[in-house]
JSON list of C-alpha atoms and ligand atoms in Angstrom, two decimals:
[
{"chain": "A", "resi": 77, "resn": "UNK", "atom": "CA", "xyz": [-58.79, -94.18, -6.08]},
{"chain": "A", "resi": 78, "resn": "UNK", "atom": "CA", "xyz": [-61.97, -95.11, -4.27]},
{"chain": "A", "resi": 79, "resn": "UNK", "atom": "CA", "xyz": [-64.98, -97.00, -5.48]},
{"chain": "A", "resi": 80, "resn": "UNK", "atom": "CA", "xyz": [-67.13, -93.91, -6.01]},
{"chain": "A", "resi": 81, "resn": "UNK", "atom": "CA", "xyz": [-66.66, -90.47, -7.47]},
{"chain": "A", "resi": 82, "resn": "UNK", "atom": "CA", "xyz": [-68.43, -89.06, -4.42]},
{"chain": "A", "resi": 83, "resn": "UNK", "atom": "CA", "xyz": [-69.20, -90.71, -1.11]},
{"chain": "A", "resi": 84, "resn": "UNK", "atom": "CA", "xyz": [-71.80, -88.77, 0.84]},
{"chain": "A", "resi": 85, "resn": "UNK", "atom": "CA", "xyz": [-72.44, -89.24, 4.55]},
{"chain": "A", "resi": 86, "resn": "UNK", "atom": "CA", "xyz": [-75.51, -87.93, 6.36]},
{"chain": "A", "resi": 87, "resn": "UNK", "atom": "CA", "xyz": [-75.70, -87.89, 10.15]},
{"chain": "A", "resi": 88, "resn": "UNK", "atom": "CA", "xyz": [-78.93, -89.75, 10.87]},
{"chain": "A", "resi": 89, "resn": "UNK", "atom": "CA", "xyz": [-78.29, -91.43, 14.19]},
{"chain": "A", "resi": 90, "resn": "UNK", "atom": "CA", "xyz": [-76.83, -88.78, 16.49]},
{"chain": "A", "resi": 91, "resn": "UNK", "atom": "CA", "xyz": [-78.82, -86.98, 19.16]},
{"chain": "A", "resi": 92, "resn": "UNK", "atom": "CA", "xyz": [-79.74, -83.81, 17.24]},
{"chain": "A", "resi": 93, "resn": "UNK", "atom": "CA", "xyz": [-79.52, -84.18, 13.44]},
{"chain": "A", "resi": 94, "resn": "UNK", "atom": "CA", "xyz": [-82.37, -86.72, 13.31]},
{"chain": "A", "resi": 95, "resn": "UNK", "atom": "CA", "xyz": [-84.60, -84.22, 15.15]},
{"chain": "A", "resi": 96, "resn": "UNK", "atom": "CA", "xyz": [-83.69, -81.59, 12.54]},
{"chain": "A", "resi": 97, "resn": "UNK", "atom": "CA", "xyz": [-84.78, -83.54, 9.47]},
{"chain": "A", "resi": 98, "resn": "UNK", "atom": "CA", "xyz": [-81.69, -85.53, 8.53]},
{"chain": "A", "resi": 99, "resn": "UNK", "atom": "CA", "xyz": [-83.70, -88.57, 7.38]},
{"chain": "A", "resi": 100, "resn": "UNK", "atom": "CA", "xyz": [-85.47, -86.43, 4.78]},
{"chain": "A", "resi": 101, "resn": "UNK", "atom": "CA", "xyz": [-82.12, -84.97, 3.74]},
{"chain": "A", "resi": 102, "resn": "UNK", "atom": "CA", "xyz": [-80.67, -88.47, 3.34]},
{"chain": "A", "resi": 103, "resn": "UNK", "atom": "CA", "xyz": [-83.69, -89.62, 1.31]},
{"chain": "A", "resi": 104, "resn": "UNK", "atom": "CA", "xyz": [-83.52, -86.54, -0.91]},
{"chain": "A", "resi": 105, "resn": "UNK", "atom": "CA", "xyz": [-79.81, -87.02, -1.60]},
{"chain": "A", "resi": 106, "resn": "UNK", "atom": "CA", "xyz": [-80.23, -90.71, -2.33]},
{"chain": "A", "resi": 107, "resn": "UNK", "atom": "CA", "xyz": [-83.28, -90.25, -4.54]},
{"chain": "A", "resi": 108, "resn": "UNK", "atom": "CA", "xyz": [-81.77, -87.22, -6.27]},
{"chain": "A", "resi": 109, "resn": "UNK", "atom": "CA", "xyz": [-78.49, -88.98, -7.03]},
{"chain": "A", "resi": 110, "resn": "UNK", "atom": "CA", "xyz": [-80.36, -91.95, -8.52]},
{"chain": "A", "resi": 111, "resn": "UNK", "atom": "CA", "xyz": [-82.63, -89.68, -10.57]},
{"chain": "A", "resi": 112, "resn": "UNK", "atom": "CA", "xyz": [-79.55, -87.89, -11.89]},
{"chain": "A", "resi": 113, "resn": "UNK", "atom": "CA", "xyz": [-78.18, -91.19, -13.17]},
{"chain": "A", "resi": 114, "resn": "UNK", "atom": "CA", "xyz": [-75.44, -91.34, -10.53]},
{"chain": "A", "resi": 115, "resn": "UNK", "atom": "CA", "xyz": [-76.20, -94.80, -9.15]},
{"chain": "A", "resi": 116, "resn": "UNK", "atom": "CA", "xyz": [-72.89, -96.66, -9.05]},
{"chain": "A", "resi": 117, "resn": "UNK", "atom": "CA", "xyz": [-70.99, -93.38, -9.21]},
{"chain": "A", "resi": 118, "resn": "UNK", "atom": "CA", "xyz": [-72.21, -91.68, -6.05]},
{"chain": "A", "resi": 119, "resn": "UNK", "atom": "CA", "xyz": [-72.87, -93.48, -2.78]},
{"chain": "A", "resi": 120, "resn": "UNK", "atom": "CA", "xyz": [-75.08, -91.89, -0.11]},
{"chain": "A", "resi": 121, "resn": "UNK", "atom": "CA", "xyz": [-74.76, -93.47, 3.35]},
{"chain": "A", "resi": 122, "resn": "UNK", "atom": "CA", "xyz": [-76.28, -92.99, 6.76]},
{"chain": "A", "resi": 123, "resn": "UNK", "atom": "CA", "xyz": [-73.68, -91.95, 9.32]},
{"chain": "A", "resi": 124, "resn": "UNK", "atom": "CA", "xyz": [-73.48, -91.57, 13.06]},
{"chain": "A", "resi": 125, "resn": "UNK", "atom": "CA", "xyz": [-72.75, -88.42, 15.00]},
{"chain": "A", "resi": 126, "resn": "UNK", "atom": "CA", "xyz": [-69.98, -86.23, 13.58]},
{"chain": "A", "resi": 127, "resn": "UNK", "atom": "CA", "xyz": [-69.51, -84.25, 16.82]},
{"chain": "A", "resi": 128, "resn": "UNK", "atom": "CA", "xyz": [-71.05, -81.16, 15.25]},
{"chain": "A", "resi": 129, "resn": "UNK", "atom": "CA", "xyz": [-74.36, -81.58, 17.08]},
{"chain": "A", "resi": 130, "resn": "UNK", "atom": "CA", "xyz": [-76.63, -78.57, 16.83]},
{"chain": "A", "resi": 131, "resn": "UNK", "atom": "CA", "xyz": [-75.25, -77.50, 13.44]},
{"chain": "A", "resi": 132, "resn": "UNK", "atom": "CA", "xyz": [-77.17, -80.17, 11.62]},
{"chain": "A", "resi": 133, "resn": "UNK", "atom": "CA", "xyz": [-78.39, -81.77, 9.67]},
{"chain": "A", "resi": 134, "resn": "UNK", "atom": "CA", "xyz": [-74.76, -82.48, 8.80]},
{"chain": "A", "resi": 135, "resn": "UNK", "atom": "CA", "xyz": [-73.68, -83.82, 5.40]},
{"chain": "A", "resi": 136, "resn": "UNK", "atom": "CA", "xyz": [-70.12, -84.63, 4.32]},
{"chain": "A", "resi": 137, "resn": "UNK", "atom": "CA", "xyz": [-68.95, -85.19, 0.75]},
{"chain": "A", "resi": 138, "resn": "UNK", "atom": "CA", "xyz": [-65.75, -87.14, 0.13]},
{"chain": "A", "resi": 139, "resn": "UNK", "atom": "CA", "xyz": [-63.21, -87.14, -1.41]},
{"chain": "A", "resi": 140, "resn": "UNK", "atom": "CA", "xyz": [-63.77, -83.38, -1.54]},
{"chain": "A", "resi": 141, "resn": "UNK", "atom": "CA", "xyz": [-63.82, -83.22, 2.28]},
{"chain": "A", "resi": 142, "resn": "UNK", "atom": "CA", "xyz": [-66.62, -80.68, 2.14]},
{"chain": "A", "resi": 143, "resn": "UNK", "atom": "CA", "xyz": [-68.76, -80.47, 5.26]},
{"chain": "A", "resi": 144, "resn": "UNK", "atom": "CA", "xyz": [-72.25, -79.04, 4.98]},
{"chain": "A", "resi": 145, "resn": "UNK", "atom": "CA", "xyz": [-74.32, -77.80, 7.92]},
{"chain": "A", "resi": 146, "resn": "UNK", "atom": "CA", "xyz": [-78.01, -77.00, 8.43]},
{"chain": "A", "resi": 147, "resn": "UNK", "atom": "CA", "xyz": [-78.89, -78.86, 5.27]},
{"chain": "A", "resi": 148, "resn": "UNK", "atom": "CA", "xyz": [-82.61, -78.90, 4.55]},
{"chain": "A", "resi": 149, "resn": "UNK", "atom": "CA", "xyz": [-84.40, -80.63, 1.70]},
{"chain": "A", "resi": 150, "resn": "UNK", "atom": "CA", "xyz": [-83.84, -77.65, -0.56]},
{"chain": "A", "resi": 151, "resn": "UNK", "atom": "CA", "xyz": [-80.14, -77.75, 0.32]},
{"chain": "A", "resi": 152, "resn": "UNK", "atom": "CA", "xyz": [-79.99, -81.47, -0.39]},
{"chain": "A", "resi": 153, "resn": "UNK", "atom": "CA", "xyz": [-81.50, -80.86, -3.83]},
{"chain": "A", "resi": 154, "resn": "UNK", "atom": "CA", "xyz": [-78.89, -78.18, -4.46]},
{"chain": "A", "resi": 155, "resn": "UNK", "atom": "CA", "xyz": [-76.05, -80.47, -3.30]},
{"chain": "A", "resi": 156, "resn": "UNK", "atom": "CA", "xyz": [-77.19, -83.10, -5.80]},
{"chain": "A", "resi": 157, "resn": "UNK", "atom": "CA", "xyz": [-77.55, -80.64, -8.66]},
{"chain": "A", "resi": 158, "resn": "UNK", "atom": "CA", "xyz": [-74.58, -78.38, -8.02]},
{"chain": "A", "resi": 159, "resn": "UNK", "atom": "CA", "xyz": [-72.03, -80.58, -6.24]},
{"chain": "A", "resi": 160, "resn": "UNK", "atom": "CA", "xyz": [-72.66, -84.20, -7.19]},
{"chain": "A", "resi": 161, "resn": "UNK", "atom": "CA", "xyz": [-73.66, -83.43, -10.78]},
{"chain": "A", "resi": 162, "resn": "UNK", "atom": "CA", "xyz": [-71.96, -80.08, -11.36]},
{"chain": "A", "resi": 163, "resn": "UNK", "atom": "CA", "xyz": [-68.83, -80.50, -9.26]},
{"chain": "A", "resi": 164, "resn": "UNK", "atom": "CA", "xyz": [-69.29, -77.18, -7.47]},
{"chain": "A", "resi": 165, "resn": "UNK", "atom": "CA", "xyz": [-69.44, -76.67, -3.72]},
{"chain": "A", "resi": 166, "resn": "UNK", "atom": "CA", "xyz": [-72.71, -75.14, -2.48]},
{"chain": "A", "resi": 167, "resn": "UNK", "atom": "CA", "xyz": [-71.19, -72.29, -0.49]},
{"chain": "A", "resi": 168, "resn": "UNK", "atom": "CA", "xyz": [-74.38, -71.31, 1.35]},
{"chain": "A", "resi": 169, "resn": "UNK", "atom": "CA", "xyz": [-74.40, -74.62, 3.25]},
{"chain": "A", "resi": 170, "resn": "UNK", "atom": "CA", "xyz": [-70.67, -75.05, 3.93]},
{"chain": "A", "resi": 171, "resn": "UNK", "atom": "CA", "xyz": [-69.97, -75.74, 7.61]},
{"chain": "A", "resi": 172, "resn": "UNK", "atom": "CA", "xyz": [-67.86, -72.85, 8.86]},
{"chain": "A", "resi": 173, "resn": "UNK", "atom": "CA", "xyz": [-66.26, -73.99, 12.09]},
{"chain": "A", "resi": 174, "resn": "UNK", "atom": "CA", "xyz": [-62.77, -74.69, 13.45]},
{"chain": "A", "resi": 175, "resn": "UNK", "atom": "CA", "xyz": [-61.37, -78.19, 12.85]},
{"chain": "A", "resi": 176, "resn": "UNK", "atom": "CA", "xyz": [-62.40, -80.83, 15.37]},
{"chain": "A", "resi": 177, "resn": "UNK", "atom": "CA", "xyz": [-65.40, -81.12, 17.64]},
{"chain": "A", "resi": 178, "resn": "UNK", "atom": "CA", "xyz": [-67.92, -78.28, 17.44]},
{"chain": "A", "resi": 179, "resn": "UNK", "atom": "CA", "xyz": [-70.93, -79.39, 19.43]},
{"chain": "A", "resi": 180, "resn": "UNK", "atom": "CA", "xyz": [-73.47, -76.69, 20.22]},
{"chain": "A", "resi": 181, "resn": "UNK", "atom": "CA", "xyz": [-75.40, -79.23, 22.29]},
{"chain": "A", "resi": 182, "resn": "UNK", "atom": "CA", "xyz": [-74.59, -82.65, 23.75]},
{"chain": "B", "resi": 377, "resn": "LIG", "atom": "S1", "xyz": [-76.07, -85.49, 15.92]},
{"chain": "B", "resi": 377, "resn": "LIG", "atom": "FE1", "xyz": [-75.36, -84.98, 13.93]},
{"chain": "B", "resi": 377, "resn": "LIG", "atom": "S2", "xyz": [-73.34, -84.26, 14.35]},
{"chain": "B", "resi": 377, "resn": "LIG", "atom": "FE2", "xyz": [-73.99, -85.02, 16.26]}
]
């Protein structure tokens, strides 16, 4: 059992996600989780490149092992509301790709 119910990672230091708005996505997730009363229950962290460059902004939720792609601010709000609070995966943003590296761009 880990320290948090959900541990959320947002790629904010790779070569493409930061150019696609990942800092705003990170801020929205962090602010949204706190506003939902999840501080201490949900941890939102910056992360480095996940080798899915070009599909971003990338967000991963553990322990569910759900990978989200092309997450915008609206998507981040939905992930807070539906996944972190409601426990349901937000299907529209799920990263659909084969396991492993899936870079569209280097
Ligand atoms: S820059 Fe985000 S996955 Fe590589």
